[in-house]
Coordinates of C-alpha atoms in Angstrom, one line a residue:
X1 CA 0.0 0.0 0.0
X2 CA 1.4 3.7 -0.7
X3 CA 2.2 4.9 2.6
X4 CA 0.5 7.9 1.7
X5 CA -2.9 6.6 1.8
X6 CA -2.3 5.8 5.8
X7 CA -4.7 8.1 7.4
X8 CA -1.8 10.3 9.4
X9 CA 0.5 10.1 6.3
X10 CA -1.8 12.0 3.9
X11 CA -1.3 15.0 6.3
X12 CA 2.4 16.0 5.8
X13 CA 3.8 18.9 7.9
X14 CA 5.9 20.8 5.7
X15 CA 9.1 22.9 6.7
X16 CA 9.8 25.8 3.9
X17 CA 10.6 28.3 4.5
X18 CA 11.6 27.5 8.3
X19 CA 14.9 27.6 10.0
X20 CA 16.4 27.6 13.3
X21 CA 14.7 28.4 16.2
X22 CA 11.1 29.2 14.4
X23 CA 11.3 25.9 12.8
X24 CA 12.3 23.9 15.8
X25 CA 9.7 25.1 17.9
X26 CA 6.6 25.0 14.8
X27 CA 8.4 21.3 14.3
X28 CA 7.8 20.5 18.1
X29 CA 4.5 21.7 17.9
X30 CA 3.2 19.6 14.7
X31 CA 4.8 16.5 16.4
X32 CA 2.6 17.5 19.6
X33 CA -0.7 17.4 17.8
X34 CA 0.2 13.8 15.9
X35 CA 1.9 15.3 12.7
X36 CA 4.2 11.8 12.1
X37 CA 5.0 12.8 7.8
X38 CA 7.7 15.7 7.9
X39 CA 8.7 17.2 4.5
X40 CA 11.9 18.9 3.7
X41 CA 14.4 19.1 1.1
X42 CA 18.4 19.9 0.5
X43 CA 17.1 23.5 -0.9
X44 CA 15.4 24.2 2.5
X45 CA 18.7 24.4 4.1
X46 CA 17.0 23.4 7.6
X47 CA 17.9 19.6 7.0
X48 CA 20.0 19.4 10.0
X49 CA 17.0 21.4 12.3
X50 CA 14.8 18.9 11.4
X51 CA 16.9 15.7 12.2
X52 CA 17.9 17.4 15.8
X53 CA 13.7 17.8 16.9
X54 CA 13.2 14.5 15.2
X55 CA 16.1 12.9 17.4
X56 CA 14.8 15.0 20.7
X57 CA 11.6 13.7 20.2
X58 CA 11.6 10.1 21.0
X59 CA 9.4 9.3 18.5
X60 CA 9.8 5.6 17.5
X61 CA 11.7 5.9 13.7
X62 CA 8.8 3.4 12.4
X63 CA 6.5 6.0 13.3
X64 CA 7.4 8.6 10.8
X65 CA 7.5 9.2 7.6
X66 CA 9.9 11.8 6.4
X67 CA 10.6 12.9 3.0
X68 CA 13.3 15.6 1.6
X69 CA 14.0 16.4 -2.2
X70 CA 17.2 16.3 -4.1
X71 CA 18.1 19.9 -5.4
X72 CA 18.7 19.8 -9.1
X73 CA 22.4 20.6 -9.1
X74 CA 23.1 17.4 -7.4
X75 CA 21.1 15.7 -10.4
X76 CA 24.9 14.2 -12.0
X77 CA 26.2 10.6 -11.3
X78 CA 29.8 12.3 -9.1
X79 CA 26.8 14.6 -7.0
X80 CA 23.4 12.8 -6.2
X81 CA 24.0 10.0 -4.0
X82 CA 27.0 11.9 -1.8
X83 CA 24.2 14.8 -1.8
X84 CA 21.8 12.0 -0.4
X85 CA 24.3 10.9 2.2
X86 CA 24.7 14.4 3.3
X87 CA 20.7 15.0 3.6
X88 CA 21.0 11.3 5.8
X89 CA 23.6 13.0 7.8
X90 CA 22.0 15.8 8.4
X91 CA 18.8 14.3 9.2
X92 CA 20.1 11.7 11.8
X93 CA 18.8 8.8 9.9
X94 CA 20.6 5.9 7.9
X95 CA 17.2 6.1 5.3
X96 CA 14.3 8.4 4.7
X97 CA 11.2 7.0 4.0
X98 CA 10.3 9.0 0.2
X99 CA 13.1 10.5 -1.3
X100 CA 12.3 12.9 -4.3
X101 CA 14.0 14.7 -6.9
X102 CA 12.7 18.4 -5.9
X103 CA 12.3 19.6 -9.8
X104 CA 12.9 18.6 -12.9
X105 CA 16.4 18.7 -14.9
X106 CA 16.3 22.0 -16.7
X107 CA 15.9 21.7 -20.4
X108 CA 17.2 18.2 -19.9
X109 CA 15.8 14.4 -20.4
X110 CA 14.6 13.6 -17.1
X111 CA 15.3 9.8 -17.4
X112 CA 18.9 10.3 -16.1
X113 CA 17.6 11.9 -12.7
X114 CA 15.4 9.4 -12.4
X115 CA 18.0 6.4 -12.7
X116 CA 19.9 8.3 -10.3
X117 CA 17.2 8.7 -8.1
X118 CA 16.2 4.5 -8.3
X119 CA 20.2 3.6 -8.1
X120 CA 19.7 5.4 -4.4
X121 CA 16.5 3.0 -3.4
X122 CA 18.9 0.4 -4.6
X123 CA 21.3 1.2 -2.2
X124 CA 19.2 1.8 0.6
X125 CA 19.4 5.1 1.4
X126 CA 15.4 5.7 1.0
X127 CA 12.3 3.1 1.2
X128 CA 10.6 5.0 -1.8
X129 CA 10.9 7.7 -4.0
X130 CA 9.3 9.8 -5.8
X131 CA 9.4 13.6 -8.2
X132 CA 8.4 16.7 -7.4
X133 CA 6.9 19.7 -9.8
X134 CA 6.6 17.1 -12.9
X135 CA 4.2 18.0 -15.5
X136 CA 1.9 15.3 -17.2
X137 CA 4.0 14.2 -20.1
X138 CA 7.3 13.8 -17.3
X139 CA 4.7 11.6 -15.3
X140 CA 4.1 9.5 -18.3
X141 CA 7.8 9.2 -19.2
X142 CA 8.7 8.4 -15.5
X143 CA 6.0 5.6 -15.3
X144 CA 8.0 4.2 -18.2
X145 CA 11.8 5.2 -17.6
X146 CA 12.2 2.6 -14.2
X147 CA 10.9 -0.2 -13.3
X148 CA 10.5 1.0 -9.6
X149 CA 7.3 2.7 -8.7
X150 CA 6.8 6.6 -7.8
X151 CA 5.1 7.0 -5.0
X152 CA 4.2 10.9 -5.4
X153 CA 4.9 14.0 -7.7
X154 CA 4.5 16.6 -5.3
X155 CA 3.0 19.7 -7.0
X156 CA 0.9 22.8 -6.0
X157 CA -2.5 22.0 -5.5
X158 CA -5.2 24.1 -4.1
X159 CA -8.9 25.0 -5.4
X160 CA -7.6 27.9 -7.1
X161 CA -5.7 26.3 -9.9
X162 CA -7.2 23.5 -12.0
X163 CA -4.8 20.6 -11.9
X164 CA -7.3 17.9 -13.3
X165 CA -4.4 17.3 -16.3
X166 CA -1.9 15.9 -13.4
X167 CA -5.1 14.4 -11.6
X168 CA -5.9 12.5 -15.2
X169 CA -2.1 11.6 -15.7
X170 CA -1.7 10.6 -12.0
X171 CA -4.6 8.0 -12.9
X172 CA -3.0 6.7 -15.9
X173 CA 0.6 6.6 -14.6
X174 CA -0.3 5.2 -11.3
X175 CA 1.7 7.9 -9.7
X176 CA -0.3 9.6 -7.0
X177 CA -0.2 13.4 -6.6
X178 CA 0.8 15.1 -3.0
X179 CA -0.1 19.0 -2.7
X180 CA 2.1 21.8 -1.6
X181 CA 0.8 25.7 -1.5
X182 CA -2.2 23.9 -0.1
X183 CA -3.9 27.2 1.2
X184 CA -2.6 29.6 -2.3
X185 CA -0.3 30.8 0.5
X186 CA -3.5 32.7 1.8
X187 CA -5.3 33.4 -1.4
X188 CA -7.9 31.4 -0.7
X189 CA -8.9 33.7 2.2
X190 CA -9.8 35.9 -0.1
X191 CA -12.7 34.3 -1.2
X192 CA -15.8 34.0 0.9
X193 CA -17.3 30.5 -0.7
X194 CA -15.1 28.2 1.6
X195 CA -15.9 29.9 5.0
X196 CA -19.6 29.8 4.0
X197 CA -19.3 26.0 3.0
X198 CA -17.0 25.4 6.5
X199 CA -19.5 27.2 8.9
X200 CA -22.2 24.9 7.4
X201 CA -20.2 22.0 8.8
X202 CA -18.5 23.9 12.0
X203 CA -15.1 24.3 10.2
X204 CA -12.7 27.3 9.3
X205 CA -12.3 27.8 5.7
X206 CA -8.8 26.4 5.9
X207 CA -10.5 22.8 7.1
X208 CA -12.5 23.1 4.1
X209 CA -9.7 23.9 1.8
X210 CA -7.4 21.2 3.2
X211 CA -10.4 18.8 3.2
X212 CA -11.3 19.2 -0.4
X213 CA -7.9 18.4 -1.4
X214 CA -8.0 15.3 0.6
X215 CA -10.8 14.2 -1.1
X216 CA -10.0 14.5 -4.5
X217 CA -7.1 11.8 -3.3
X218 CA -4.2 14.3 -2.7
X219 CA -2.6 14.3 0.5
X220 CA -1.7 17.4 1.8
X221 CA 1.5 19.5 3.0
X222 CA 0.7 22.3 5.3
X223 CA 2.9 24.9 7.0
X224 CA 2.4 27.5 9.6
X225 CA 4.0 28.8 12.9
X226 CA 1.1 29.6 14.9
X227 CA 0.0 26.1 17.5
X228 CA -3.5 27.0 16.7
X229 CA -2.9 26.2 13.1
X230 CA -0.7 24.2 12.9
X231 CA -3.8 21.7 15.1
X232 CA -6.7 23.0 12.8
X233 CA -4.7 21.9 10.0
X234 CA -4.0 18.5 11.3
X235 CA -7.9 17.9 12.5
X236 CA -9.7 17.3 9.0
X237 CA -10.2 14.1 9.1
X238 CA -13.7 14.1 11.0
X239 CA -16.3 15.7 8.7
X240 CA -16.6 14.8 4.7
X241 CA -17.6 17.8 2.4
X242 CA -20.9 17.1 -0.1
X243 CA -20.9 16.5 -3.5
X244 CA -22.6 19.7 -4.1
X245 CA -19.9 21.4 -1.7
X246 CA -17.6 19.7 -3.8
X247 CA -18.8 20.9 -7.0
X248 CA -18.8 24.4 -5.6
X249 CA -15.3 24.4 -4.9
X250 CA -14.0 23.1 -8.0
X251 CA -15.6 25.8 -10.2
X252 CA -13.4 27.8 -8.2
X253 CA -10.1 26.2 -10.0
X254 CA -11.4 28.1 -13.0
X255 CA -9.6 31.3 -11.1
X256 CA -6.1 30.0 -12.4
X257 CA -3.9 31.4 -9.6
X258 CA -1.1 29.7 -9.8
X259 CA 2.3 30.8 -7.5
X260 CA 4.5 28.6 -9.0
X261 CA 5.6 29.6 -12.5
X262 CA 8.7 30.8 -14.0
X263 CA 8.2 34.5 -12.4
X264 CA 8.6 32.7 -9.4
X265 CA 11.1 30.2 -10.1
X266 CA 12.9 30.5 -13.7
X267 CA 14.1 26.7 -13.6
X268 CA 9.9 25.6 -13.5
X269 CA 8.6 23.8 -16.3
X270 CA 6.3 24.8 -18.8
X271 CA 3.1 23.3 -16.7
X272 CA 0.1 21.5 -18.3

């Protein structure tokens, strides 16, 4: 079974952009409320951070599931798995549990990456892996490229941006989608429809948000600093939206707000 279909797995706390202090003590926090999926990645640069509140923690390693990306400039057969090694190091473990490349190779055949990426499975530095910002066509090419199976391609998903190309390729391929930029980074708080959906069912629009994506079969990473947060995002597992609140939100992926584009970040692929 994907281990992101466990019911605490498909609520990931994720780390960016946290360091030091803020992200030990948000880190400590999500552990608190039963957060046991932790994403991070070499780019983050808080690696170490997490490993050290991991270690402090006394959580039972079979417990969690953590998962940090390989930074495209490690993406060559002298770099990747000393990079992976380092991230290990770093992390205070001797595997992580997903191990993903963080984007696609720029301008580049992504079969080499992903070789890379299945010769460290091989090795046992991670129990799965995964890719990260891949559009649809990548998806297909990976599905064919290695024999071992992707668990996730970890993209930005939220009800503001129609992703139902990835959703349709992640059907095809058999590789499931995970969201990041869950809440728009607070654009959805701009629209009214999901607190006026959530107070029907005694939930904060962020609940609703988080829940939608959950139900169209993504599992979610969420971020924030506040405690209060940080347990609303967590608790969405105890109410189920309608269909016709469903319906409702995905018109709203008509807006097309998308934050991840190559304004943002030059080296992002031109998306479906």
């Amino acid at each position: 079974m994907n281990i992101y279909f466990t019911k605490t797995h498909q609520r990931a706390f994720g780390t960016f952009p946290l360091v030091g202090d803020e992200l030990k003590s948000a880190l400590r926090c999500a552990l608190e409320v039963g957060y046991r999926a932790i994403d991070t990645a070499q780019m983050y640069g808080n690696e170490a951070e997490v490993g050290a509140v991991l270690r402090e923690s006394g959580l039972a390693r079979d417990e969690l599931c953590v998962t940090t990306k390989v930074h495209p400039d490690h993406f060559t057969p002298e770099r990747f798995l000393p990079s992976v090694k380092e991230s290990l190091a770093k992390l205070q473990l001797d595997q992580v549990d997903v191990l993903l490349l963080h984007w696609p190779p720029i301008e580049a055949s992504v079969v080499p990456s992903l070789q890379l990426l299945e010769q460290a499975k091989a090795q046992g530095l991670t129990k799965h892996i995964g890719v990260s910002n891949y559009t649809a066509a990548m998806m297909r090419t990976a599905r064919e490229a290695i024999s071992t199976p992707l668990v996730t391609n970890q993209v930005e998903f939220h009800p503001l941006l129609d992703q139902s190309a990835l959703l349709r390729a992640a059907s095809v391929t058999g590789i499931p989608l995970a969201s990041y930029c869950s809440m728009a980074r607070g654009e959805v708080f701009k629209h009214p429809i999901f607190g006026e959906i959530g107070a029907g069912y005694g939930k904060s629009a962020a609940q609703v948000v988080l829940r939608w994506i959950l139900q169209k079969g993504v599992p979610i990473n969420t971020m924030s600093t506040q405690p209060a947060n940080i347990r609303s995002n967590f608790e969405v597992m105890d109410f189920t939206l309608s269909s016709i609140d469903m319906d409702r939100i995905d018109a709203m992926t008509r807006t097309g707000y998308r934050i991840v584009d190559k304004h943002l970040v030059p080296w992002a692929p031109i998306w479906d």
